[in-house]
XYZ file of C-alpha atoms in Angstrom:
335
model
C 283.655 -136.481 38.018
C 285.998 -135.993 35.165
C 285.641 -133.306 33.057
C 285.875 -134.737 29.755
C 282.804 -137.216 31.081
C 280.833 -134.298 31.135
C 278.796 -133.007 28.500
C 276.241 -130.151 30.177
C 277.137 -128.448 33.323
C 274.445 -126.051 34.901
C 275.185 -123.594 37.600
C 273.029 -121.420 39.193
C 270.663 -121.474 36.703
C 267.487 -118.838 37.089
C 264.866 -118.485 35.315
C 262.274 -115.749 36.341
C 258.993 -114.416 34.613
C 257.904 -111.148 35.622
C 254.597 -110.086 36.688
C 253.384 -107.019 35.218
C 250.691 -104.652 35.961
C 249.608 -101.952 34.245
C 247.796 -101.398 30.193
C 249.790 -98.412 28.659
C 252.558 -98.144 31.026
C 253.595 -101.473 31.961
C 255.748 -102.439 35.270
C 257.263 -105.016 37.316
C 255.632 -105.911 40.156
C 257.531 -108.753 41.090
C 258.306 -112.570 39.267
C 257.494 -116.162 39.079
C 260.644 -117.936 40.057
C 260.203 -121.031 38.031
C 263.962 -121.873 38.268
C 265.915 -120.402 41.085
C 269.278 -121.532 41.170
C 270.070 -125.100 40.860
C 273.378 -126.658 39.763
C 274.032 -130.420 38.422
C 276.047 -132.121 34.935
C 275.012 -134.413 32.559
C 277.521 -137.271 32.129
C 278.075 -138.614 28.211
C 276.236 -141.846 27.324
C 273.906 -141.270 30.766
C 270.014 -140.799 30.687
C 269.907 -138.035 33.966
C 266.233 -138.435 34.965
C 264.407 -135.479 36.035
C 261.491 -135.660 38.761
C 259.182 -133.248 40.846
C 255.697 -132.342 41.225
C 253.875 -130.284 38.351
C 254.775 -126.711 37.796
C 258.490 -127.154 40.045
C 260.225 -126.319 37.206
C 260.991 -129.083 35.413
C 260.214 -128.208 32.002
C 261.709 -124.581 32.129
C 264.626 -126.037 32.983
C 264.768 -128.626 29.787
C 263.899 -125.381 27.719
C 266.647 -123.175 29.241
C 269.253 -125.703 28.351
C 268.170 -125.641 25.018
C 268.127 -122.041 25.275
C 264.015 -121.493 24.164
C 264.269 -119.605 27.289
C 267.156 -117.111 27.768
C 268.017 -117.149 31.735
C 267.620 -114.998 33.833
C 271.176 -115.625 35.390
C 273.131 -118.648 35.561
C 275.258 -120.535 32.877
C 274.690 -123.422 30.682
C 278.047 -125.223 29.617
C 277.462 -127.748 26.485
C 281.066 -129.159 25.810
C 282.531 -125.864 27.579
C 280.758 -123.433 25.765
C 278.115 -121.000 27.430
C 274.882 -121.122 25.745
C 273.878 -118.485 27.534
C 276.353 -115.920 26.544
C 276.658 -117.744 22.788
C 275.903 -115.751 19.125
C 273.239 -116.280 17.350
C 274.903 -118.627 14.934
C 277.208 -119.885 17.774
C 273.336 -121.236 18.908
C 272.310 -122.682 15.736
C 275.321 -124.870 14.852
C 275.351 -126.045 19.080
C 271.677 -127.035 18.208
C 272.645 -129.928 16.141
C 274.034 -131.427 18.869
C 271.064 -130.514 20.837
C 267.425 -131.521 20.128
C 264.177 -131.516 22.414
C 261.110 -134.299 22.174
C 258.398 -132.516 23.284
C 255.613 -133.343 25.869
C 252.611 -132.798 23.679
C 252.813 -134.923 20.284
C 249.569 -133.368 19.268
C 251.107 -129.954 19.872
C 254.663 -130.043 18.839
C 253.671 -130.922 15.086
C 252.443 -128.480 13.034
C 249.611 -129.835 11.370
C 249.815 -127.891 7.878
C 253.180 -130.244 7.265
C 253.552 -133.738 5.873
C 255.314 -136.073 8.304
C 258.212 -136.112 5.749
C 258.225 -132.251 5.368
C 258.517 -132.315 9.833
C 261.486 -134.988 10.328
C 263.108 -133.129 7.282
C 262.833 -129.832 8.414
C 265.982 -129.310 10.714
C 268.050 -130.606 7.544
C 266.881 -128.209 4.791
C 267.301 -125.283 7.379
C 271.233 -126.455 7.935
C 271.600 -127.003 4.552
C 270.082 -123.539 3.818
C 272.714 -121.721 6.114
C 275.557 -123.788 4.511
C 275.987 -125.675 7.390
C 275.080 -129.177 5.868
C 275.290 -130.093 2.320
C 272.025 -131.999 1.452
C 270.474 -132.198 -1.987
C 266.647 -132.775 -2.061
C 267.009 -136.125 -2.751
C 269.271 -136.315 -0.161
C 266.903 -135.207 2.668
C 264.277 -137.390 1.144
C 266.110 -140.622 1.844
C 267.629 -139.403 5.141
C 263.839 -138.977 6.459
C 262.603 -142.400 4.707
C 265.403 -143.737 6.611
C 264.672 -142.201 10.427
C 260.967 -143.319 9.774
C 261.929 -146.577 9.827
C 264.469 -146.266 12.694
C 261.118 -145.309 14.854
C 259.174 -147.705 13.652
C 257.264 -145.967 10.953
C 256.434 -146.804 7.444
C 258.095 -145.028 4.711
C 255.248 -144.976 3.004
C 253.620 -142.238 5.621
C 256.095 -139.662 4.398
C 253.200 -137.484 2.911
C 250.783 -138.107 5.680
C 249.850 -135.258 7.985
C 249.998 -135.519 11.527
C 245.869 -135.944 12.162
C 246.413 -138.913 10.539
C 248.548 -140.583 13.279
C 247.737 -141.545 16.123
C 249.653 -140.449 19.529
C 252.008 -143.004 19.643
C 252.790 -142.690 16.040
C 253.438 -138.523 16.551
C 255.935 -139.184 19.262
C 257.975 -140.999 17.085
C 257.821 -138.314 13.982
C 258.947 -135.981 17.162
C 261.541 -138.664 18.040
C 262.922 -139.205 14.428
C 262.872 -135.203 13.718
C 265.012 -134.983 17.277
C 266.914 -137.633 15.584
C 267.884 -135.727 12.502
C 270.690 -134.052 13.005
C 272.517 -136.944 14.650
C 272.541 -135.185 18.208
C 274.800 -136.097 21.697
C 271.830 -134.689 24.003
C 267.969 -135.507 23.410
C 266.114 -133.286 25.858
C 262.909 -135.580 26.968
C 259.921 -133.194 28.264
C 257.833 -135.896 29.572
C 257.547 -137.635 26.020
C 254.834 -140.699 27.228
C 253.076 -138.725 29.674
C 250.095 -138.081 26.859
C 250.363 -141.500 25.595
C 248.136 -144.742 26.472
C 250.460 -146.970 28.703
C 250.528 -150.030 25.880
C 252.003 -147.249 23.720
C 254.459 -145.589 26.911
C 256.686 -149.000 26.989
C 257.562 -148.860 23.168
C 258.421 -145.540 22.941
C 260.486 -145.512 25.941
C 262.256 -148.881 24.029
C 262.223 -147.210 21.066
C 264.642 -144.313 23.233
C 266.546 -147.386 24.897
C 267.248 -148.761 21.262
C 268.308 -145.723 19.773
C 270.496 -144.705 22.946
C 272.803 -147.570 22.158
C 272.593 -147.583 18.529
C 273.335 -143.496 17.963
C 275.186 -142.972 21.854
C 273.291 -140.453 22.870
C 272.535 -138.681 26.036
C 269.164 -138.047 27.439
C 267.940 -135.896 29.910
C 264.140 -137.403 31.007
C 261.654 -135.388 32.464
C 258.458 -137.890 34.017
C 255.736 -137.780 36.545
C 256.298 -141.525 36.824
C 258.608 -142.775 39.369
C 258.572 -146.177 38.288
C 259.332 -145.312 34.505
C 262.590 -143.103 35.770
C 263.825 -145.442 37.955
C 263.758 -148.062 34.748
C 264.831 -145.406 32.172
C 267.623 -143.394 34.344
C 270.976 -143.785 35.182
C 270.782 -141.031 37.727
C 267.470 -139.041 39.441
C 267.448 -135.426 40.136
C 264.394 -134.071 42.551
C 263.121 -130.962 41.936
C 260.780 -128.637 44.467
C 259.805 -125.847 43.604
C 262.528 -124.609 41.548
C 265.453 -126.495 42.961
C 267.125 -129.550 43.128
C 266.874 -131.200 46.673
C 268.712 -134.454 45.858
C 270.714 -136.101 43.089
C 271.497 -139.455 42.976
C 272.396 -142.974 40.888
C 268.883 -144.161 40.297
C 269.393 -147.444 42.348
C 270.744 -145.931 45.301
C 267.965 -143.093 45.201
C 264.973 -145.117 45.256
C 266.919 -147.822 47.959
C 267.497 -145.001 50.408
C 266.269 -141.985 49.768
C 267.781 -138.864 52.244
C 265.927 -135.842 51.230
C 262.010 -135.619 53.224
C 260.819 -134.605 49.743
C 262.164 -137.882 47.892
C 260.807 -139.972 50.993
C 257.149 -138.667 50.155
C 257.576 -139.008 46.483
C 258.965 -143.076 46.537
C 256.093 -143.442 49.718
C 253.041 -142.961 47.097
C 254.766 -145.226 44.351
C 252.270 -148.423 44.189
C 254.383 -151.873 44.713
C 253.084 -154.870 42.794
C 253.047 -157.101 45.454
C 250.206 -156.844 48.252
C 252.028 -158.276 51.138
C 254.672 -155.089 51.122
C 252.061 -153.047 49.873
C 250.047 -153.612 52.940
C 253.730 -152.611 55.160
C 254.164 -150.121 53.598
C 253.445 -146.630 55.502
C 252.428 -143.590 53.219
C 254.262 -139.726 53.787
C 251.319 -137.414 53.503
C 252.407 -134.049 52.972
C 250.327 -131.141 54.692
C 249.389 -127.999 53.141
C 250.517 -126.427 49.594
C 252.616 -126.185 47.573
C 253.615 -122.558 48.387
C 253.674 -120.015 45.305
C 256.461 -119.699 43.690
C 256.511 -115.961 43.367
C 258.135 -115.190 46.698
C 261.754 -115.066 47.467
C 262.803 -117.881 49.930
C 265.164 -117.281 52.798
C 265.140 -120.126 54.520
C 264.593 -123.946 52.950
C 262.528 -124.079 50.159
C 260.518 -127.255 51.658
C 260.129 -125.875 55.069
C 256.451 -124.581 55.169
C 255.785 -128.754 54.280
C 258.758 -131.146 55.667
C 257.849 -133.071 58.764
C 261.702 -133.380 59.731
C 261.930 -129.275 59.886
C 264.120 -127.467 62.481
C 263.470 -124.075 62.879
C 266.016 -123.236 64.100
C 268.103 -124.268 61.200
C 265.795 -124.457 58.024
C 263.101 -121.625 58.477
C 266.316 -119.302 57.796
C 268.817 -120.784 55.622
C 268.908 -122.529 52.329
C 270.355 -125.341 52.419
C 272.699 -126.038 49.191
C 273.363 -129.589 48.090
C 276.564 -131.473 49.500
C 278.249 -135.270 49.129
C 276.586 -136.982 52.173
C 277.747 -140.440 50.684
C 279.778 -141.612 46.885
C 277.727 -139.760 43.999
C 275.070 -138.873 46.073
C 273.745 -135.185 47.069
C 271.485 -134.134 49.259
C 270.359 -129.864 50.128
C 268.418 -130.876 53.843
C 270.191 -129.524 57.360
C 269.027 -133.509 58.561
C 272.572 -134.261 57.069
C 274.782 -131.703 57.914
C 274.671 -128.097 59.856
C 274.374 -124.981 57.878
């Protein structure tokens, strides 16, 4: 991949929480490894989809990027430049080329501003630091404006957020992502709260607005089906790495990793007669907690495919088994 194609680069990106025990004299008695190590890029132009069960680490991830999290180790590279070793005002000016959409749109608003005060918030705080030159009036008309890019009225600007419905909030969250005319929109799962008439517009709404403003999105789903139509490319994530990375086509045609194999095997098919073929991967057991330090393969304790020999004692890191396609599972190669 070319360098200059690339706008984020994460390697070995951590992100631990500690567990402490204690009242007056607090103390570490060990940590939730949310994150725990995982390395893949972001290519300009490209929405890099981001899938995995709940609590693997998908979110933490989207957060440490944007640097709401500091890392526990690892490096995030936006355009070259660590965001984890950055200045404070290195941060804030990288920011405008970085905005999240948030999971929650009832959340993520707060509900003491207008909608018009929320979309033109990121603009009066630039143009408070000297970083942007806006005028009131300005900012007024730039926010009338990105309303109506997501497909709201102009004449909502003084409306509060209870007085939208969900669909309607993601798209104030949308248009105040929008503000600042960013390269990389970091999607947390942004029609996962939403009725599923409302999930298709807002993730045309994001198509729309990808071509119009060339931006890049990373896209973090539950839904299988709506990555594989939204993504250019498909991470999986277990429990706090990334098992496979692939072009979204070629992932969900032939999937390597055991873990993606389960995942694409409970997708429902719209047609009965393959349906009915089709064999479902149940995985046993748990999900194993995520607060003890792994030695061996991270998907071990619930792969059908494992070798102990090979997996219960080695990580497997991901490799090139064929043309922009990675896989971390000792089925492909020896450790």
């Amino acid at each position: 991949m070319a360098a200059a194609n690339t706008l984020v680069q994460v390697k070995n990106l951590k992100m631990h929480f500690p567990i402490e025990e204690g009242l007056l004299f607090r103390r570490q008695v060990g940590a939730i490894r949310a994150v725990d190590g995982i390395n893949f890029s972001i290519r300009r132009g490209e929405t890099m989809g981001l899938v995995g069960e709940s609590g693997c680490g998908k979110s933490t991830t989207a957060r440490c990027i944007a640097q709401l999290y500091k890392p526990t180790d690892g490096e995030v590279l936006f355009e070259g430049a660590d965001l984890c070793k950055a200045s404070r005002q290195q941060l804030l000016k990288a920011r405008m080329d970085l905005q999240m959409v948030f999971q929650d749109p009832y959340a993520s608003l707060n509900p003491r501003m207008t909608a018009g005060a929320i979309i033109g918030e990121p603009l009066r705080i630039y143009s408070k630091r000297g970083i942007l030159k806006y005028t009131k009036r300005d900012i007024q008309k730039q926010v009338e404006e990105l309303m109506e890019k997501v497909g709201l009225s102009r004449f909502f600007v003084n409306r509060y957020p209870h007085e939208f419905s969900g669909g309607q909030r993601q798209r104030i969250g949308v248009a105040r992502a929008l503000a600042l005319n960013p390269k990389l929109i970091l999607a947390d799962e942004p029609i996962s709260a939403l009725d599923v008439s409302i999930q298709s517009q807002i993730l045309n709404l994001l198509n729309d607005l990808q071509e119009e403003f060339n931006l890049t999105y990373m896209f973090i789903a539950h839904d299988l089906a709506v990555i594989e139509h939204i993504s250019n490319r498909v991470a999986v994530m277990y429990l706090g790495v990334i098992v496979e990375i692939a072009d979204s086509k070629a992932l969900y045609k032939k999937p390597m990793h055991p873990y993606t194999k389960a995942l694409l095997s409970a997708v429902p098919i719209p047609d009965p007669a393959v349906e009915r073929r089709r064999k479902r991967i149940i995985l046993e057991g748990d999900v194993p907690s995520p607060d003890t330090e792994r030695h061996g393969c991270y998907f071990y304790d619930r792969c059908p495919n494992a070798m102990p020999e090979k997996c219960e004692n080695n990580i497997p890191q991901l490799k090139e088994i064929e043309e922009n396609h990675e896989v971390a599972c000792f089925l492909y190669f020896d450790p």
